[in-house]
Coordinates of N, CA and C in Angstrom, one line a residue:
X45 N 2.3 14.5 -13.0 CA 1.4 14.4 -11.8 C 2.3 14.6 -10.6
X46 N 1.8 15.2 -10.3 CA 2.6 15.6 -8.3 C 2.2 14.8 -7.4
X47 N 3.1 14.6 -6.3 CA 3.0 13.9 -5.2 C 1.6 14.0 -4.5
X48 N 0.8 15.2 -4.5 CA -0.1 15.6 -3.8 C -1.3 15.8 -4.9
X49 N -1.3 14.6 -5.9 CA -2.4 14.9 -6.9 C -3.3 14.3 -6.3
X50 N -4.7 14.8 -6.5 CA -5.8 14.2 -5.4 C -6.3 12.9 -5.5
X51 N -5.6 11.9 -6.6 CA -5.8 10.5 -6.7 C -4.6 9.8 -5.5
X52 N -4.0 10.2 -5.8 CA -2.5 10.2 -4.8 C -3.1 10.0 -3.5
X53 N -3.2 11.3 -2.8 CA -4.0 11.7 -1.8 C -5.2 10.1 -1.7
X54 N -6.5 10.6 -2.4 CA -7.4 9.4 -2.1 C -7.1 8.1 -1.9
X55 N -6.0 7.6 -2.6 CA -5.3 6.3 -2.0 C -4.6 6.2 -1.1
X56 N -4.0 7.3 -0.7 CA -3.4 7.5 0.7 C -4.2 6.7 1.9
X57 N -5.2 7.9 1.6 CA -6.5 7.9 2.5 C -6.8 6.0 2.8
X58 N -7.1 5.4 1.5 CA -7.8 4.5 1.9 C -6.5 3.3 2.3
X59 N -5.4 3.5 2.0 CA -4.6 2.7 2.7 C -4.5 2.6 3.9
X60 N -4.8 4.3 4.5 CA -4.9 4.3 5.8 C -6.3 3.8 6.4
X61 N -7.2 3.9 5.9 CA -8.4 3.1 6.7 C -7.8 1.4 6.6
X62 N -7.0 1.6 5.7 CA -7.2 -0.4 5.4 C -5.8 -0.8 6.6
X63 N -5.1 -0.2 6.8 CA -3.6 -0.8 7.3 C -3.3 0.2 8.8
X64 N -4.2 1.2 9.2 CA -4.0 2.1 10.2 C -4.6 2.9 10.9
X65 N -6.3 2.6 10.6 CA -7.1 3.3 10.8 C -7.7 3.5 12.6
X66 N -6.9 2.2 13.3 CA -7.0 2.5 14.4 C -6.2 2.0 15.5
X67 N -6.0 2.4 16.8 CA -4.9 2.4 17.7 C -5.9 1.7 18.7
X68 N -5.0 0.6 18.8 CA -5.2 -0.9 19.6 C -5.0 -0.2 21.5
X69 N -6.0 -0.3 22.4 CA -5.4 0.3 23.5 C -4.4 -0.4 24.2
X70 N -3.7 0.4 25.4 CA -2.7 -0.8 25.7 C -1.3 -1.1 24.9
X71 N -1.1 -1.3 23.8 CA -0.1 -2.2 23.1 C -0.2 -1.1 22.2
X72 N -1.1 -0.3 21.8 CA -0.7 1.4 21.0 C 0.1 0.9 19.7
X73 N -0.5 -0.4 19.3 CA -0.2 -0.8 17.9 C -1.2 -0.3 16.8
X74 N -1.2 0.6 15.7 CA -2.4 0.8 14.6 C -2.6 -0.4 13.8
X75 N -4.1 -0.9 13.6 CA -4.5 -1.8 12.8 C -5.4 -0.7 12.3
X76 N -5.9 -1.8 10.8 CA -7.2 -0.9 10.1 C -8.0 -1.9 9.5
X77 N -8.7 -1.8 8.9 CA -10.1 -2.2 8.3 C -9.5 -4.1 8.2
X78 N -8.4 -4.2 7.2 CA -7.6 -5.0 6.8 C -7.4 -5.9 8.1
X79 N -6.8 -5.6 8.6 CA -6.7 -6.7 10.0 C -8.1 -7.3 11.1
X80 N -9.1 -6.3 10.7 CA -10.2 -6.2 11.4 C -11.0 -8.0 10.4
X81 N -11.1 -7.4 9.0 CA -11.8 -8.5 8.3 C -10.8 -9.9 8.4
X82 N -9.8 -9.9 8.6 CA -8.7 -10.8 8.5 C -9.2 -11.9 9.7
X83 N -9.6 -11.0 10.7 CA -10.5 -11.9 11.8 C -11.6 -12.9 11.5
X84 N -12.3 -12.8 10.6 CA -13.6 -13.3 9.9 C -13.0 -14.2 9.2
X85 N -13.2 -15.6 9.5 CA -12.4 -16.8 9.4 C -13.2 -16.9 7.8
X86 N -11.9 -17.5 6.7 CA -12.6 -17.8 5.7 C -12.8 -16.8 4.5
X87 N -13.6 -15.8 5.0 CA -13.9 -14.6 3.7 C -13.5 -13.4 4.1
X88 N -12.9 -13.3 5.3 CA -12.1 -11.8 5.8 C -11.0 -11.4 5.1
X89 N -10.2 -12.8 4.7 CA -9.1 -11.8 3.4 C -9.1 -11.7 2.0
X90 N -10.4 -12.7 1.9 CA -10.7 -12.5 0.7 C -11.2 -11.3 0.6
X91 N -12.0 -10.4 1.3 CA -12.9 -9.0 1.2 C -11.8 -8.4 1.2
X92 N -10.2 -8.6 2.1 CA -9.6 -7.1 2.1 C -8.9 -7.1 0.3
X93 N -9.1 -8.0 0.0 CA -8.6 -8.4 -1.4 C -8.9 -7.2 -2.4
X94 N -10.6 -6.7 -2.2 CA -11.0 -5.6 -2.9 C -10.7 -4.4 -3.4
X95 N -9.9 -3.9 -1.4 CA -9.3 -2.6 -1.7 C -7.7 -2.2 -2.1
X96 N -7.3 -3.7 -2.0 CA -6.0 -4.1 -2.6 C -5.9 -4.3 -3.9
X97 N -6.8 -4.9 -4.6 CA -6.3 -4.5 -6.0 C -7.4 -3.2 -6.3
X98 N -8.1 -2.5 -6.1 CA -8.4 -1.2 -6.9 C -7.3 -0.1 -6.7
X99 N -6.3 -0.1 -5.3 CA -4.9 0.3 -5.2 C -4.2 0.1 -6.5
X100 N -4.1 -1.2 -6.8 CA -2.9 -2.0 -7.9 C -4.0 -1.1 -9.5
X101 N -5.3 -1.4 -9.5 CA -6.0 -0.4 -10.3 C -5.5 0.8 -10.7
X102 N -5.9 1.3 -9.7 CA -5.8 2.7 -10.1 C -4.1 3.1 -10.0
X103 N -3.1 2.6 -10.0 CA -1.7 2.8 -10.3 C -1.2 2.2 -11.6
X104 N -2.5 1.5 -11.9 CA -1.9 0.9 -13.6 C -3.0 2.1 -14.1
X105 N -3.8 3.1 -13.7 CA -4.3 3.7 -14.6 C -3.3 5.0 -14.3
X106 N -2.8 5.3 -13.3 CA -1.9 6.3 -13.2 C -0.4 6.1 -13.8
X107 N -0.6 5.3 -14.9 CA 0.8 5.2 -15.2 C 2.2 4.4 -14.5
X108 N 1.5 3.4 -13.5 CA 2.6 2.4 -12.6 C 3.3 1.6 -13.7
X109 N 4.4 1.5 -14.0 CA 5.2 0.5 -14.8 C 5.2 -0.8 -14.5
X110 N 5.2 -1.7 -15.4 CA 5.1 -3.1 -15.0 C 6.0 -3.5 -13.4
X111 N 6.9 -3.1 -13.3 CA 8.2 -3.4 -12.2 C 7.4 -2.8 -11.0
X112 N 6.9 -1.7 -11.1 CA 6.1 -1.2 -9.6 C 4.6 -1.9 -9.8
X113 N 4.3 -2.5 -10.3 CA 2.7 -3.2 -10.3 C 2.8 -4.8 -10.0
X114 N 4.4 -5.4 -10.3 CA 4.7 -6.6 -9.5 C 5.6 -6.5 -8.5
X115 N 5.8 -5.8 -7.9 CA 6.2 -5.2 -6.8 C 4.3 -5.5 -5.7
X116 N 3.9 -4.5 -6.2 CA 2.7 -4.4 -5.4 C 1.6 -5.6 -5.4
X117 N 1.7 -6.4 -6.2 CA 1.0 -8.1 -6.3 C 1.7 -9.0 -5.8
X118 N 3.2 -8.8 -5.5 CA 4.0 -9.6 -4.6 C 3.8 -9.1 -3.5
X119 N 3.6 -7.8 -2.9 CA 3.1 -7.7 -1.2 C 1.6 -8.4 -1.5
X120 N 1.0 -8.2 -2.2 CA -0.5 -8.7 -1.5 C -0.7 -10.1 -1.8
X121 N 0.2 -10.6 -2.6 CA 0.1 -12.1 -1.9 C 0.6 -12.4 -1.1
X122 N 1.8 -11.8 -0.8 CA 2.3 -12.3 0.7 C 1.5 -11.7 1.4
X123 N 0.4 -10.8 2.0 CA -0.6 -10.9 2.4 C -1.6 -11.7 2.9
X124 N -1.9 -12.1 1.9 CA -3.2 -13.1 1.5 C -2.5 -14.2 2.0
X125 N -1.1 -14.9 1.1 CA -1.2 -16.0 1.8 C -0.8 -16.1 3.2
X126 N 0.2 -15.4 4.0 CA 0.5 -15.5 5.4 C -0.9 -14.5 6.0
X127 N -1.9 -14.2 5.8 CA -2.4 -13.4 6.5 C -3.8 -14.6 6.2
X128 N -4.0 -16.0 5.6 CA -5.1 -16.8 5.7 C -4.7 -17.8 6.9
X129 N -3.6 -17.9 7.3 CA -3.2 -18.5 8.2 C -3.5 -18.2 10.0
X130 N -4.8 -18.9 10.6 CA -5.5 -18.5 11.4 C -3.8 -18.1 12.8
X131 N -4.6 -17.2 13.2 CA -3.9 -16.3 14.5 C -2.4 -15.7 14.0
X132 N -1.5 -16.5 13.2 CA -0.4 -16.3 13.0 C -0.6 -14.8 11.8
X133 N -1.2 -15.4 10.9 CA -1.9 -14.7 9.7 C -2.6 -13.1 10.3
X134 N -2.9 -13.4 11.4 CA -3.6 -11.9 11.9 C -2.7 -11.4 12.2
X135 N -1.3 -12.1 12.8 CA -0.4 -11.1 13.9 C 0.2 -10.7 12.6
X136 N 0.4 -11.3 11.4 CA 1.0 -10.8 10.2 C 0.4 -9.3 9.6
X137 N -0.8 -9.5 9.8 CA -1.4 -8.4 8.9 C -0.9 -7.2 9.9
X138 N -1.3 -7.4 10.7 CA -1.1 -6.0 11.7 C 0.4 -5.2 11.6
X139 N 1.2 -6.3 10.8 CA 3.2 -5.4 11.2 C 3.1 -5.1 9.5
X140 N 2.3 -6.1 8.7 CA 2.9 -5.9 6.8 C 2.4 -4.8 6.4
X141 N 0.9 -4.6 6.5 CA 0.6 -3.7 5.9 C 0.6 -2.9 4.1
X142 N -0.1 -3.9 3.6 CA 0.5 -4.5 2.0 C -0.1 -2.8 1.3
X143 N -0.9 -2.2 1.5 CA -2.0 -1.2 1.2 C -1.2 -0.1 1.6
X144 N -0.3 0.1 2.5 CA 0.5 1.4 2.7 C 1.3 1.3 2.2
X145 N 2.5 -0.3 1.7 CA 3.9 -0.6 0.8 C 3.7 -0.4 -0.6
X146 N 2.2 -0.1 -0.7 CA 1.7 -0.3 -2.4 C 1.8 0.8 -2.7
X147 N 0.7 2.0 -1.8 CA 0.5 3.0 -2.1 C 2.2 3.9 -2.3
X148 N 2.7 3.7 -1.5 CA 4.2 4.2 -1.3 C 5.5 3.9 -2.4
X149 N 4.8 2.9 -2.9 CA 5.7 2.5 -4.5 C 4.9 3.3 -5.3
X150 N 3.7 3.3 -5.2 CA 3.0 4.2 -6.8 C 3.4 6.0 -6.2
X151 N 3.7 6.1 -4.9 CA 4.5 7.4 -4.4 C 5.9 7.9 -4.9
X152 N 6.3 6.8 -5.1 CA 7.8 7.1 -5.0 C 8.2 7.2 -6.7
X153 N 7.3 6.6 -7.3 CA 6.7 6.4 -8.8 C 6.4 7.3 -8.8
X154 N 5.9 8.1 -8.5 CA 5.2 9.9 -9.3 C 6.1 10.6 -8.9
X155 N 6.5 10.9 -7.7 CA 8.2 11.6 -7.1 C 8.8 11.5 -8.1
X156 N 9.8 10.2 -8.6 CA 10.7 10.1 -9.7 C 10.2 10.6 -10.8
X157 N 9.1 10.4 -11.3 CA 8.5 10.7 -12.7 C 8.5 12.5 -12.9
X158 N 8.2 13.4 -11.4 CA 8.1 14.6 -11.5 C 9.3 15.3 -11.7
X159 N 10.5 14.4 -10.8 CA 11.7 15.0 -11.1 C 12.6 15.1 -12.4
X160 N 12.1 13.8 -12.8 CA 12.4 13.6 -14.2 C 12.3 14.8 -15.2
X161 N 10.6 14.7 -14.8 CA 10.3 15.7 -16.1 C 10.7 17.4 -15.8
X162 N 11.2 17.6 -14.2 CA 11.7 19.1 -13.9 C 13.3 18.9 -14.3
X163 N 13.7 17.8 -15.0 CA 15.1 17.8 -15.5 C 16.0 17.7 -14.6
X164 N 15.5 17.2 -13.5 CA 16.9 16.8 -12.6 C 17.5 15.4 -12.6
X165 N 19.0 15.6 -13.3 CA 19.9 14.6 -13.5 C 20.4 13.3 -12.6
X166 N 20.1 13.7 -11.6 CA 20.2 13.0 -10.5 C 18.9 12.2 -10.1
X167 N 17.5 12.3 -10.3 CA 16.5 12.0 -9.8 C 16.6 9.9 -10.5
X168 N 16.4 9.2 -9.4 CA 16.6 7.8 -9.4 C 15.0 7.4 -9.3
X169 N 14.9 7.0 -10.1 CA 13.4 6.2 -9.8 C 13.2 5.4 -8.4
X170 N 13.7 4.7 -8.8 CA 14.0 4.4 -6.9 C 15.3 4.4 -6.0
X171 N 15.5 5.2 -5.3 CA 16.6 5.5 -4.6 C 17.2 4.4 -4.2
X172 N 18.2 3.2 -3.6 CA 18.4 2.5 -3.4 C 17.9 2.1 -1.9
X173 N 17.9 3.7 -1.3 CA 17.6 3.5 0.6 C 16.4 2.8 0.7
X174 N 15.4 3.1 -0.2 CA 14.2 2.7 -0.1 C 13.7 1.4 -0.8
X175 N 14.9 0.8 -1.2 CA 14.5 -0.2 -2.2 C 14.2 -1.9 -1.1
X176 N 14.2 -1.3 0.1 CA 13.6 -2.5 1.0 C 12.5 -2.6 1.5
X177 N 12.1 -1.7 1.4 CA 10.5 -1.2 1.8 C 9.4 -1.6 1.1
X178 N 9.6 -2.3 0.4 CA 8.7 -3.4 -0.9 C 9.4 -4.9 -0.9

């Protein structure tokens, strides 16, 4: 599978409605869907919970390795639990962004896998530069 396979792509997409789908005036910070329900005291992060595991879904059906699938359940709990935490919890969601770090490990996960299989000896499953970004 390529970087640009259209499952790839569609989770793109929806990370971006959930973690960036819109520009705050003023302060020209992006929130998205995710920070919006996080407001809704109570059941707002429970709901963003949805589009965060069908992410973690559909990368265990695309082949995500156990190591990149707890990778991606350790951002969304740290999500969930600092982002249930009223006001603090909101200003959290708006900088973490658990839906874009997820999608970007199941990225970096098909990158390696592609280079693999074109036989390049050098290709690192995960590069070390990037290995902070999760």
């Amino acid at each position: 599978m390529d970087t640009d396979h259209p499952d790839l792509v569609r989770l793109r997409k929806l990370a971006h409605r959930m973690d960036t789908a819109f520009r705050l005036p003023i302060v020209g910070v992006r929130v998205g869907w995710d920070s919006v329900l996080g407001l809704v005291p109570g059941i707002g992060d429970v709901l963003a919970l949805a589009p965060a595991g069908y992410i973690v879904k559909e990368s265990y059906r695309l082949g995500a390795p156990p190591s990149v699938l707890a990778k991606m359940g350790l951002n969304i709990g740290i999500d969930t639990a600092i982002g249930a935490i009223p006001v603090l919890g909101d200003l959290f969601d708006v900088g973490w962004k658990a839906n874009t770090r997820n999608v970007e490990l199941l990225h970096r996960h098909v990158a390696a896998q592609s280079a693999t299989k074109k036989g390049d000896p050098k290709a690192a499953p995960y590069p070390d530069s990037q290995d902070s970004q999760a």
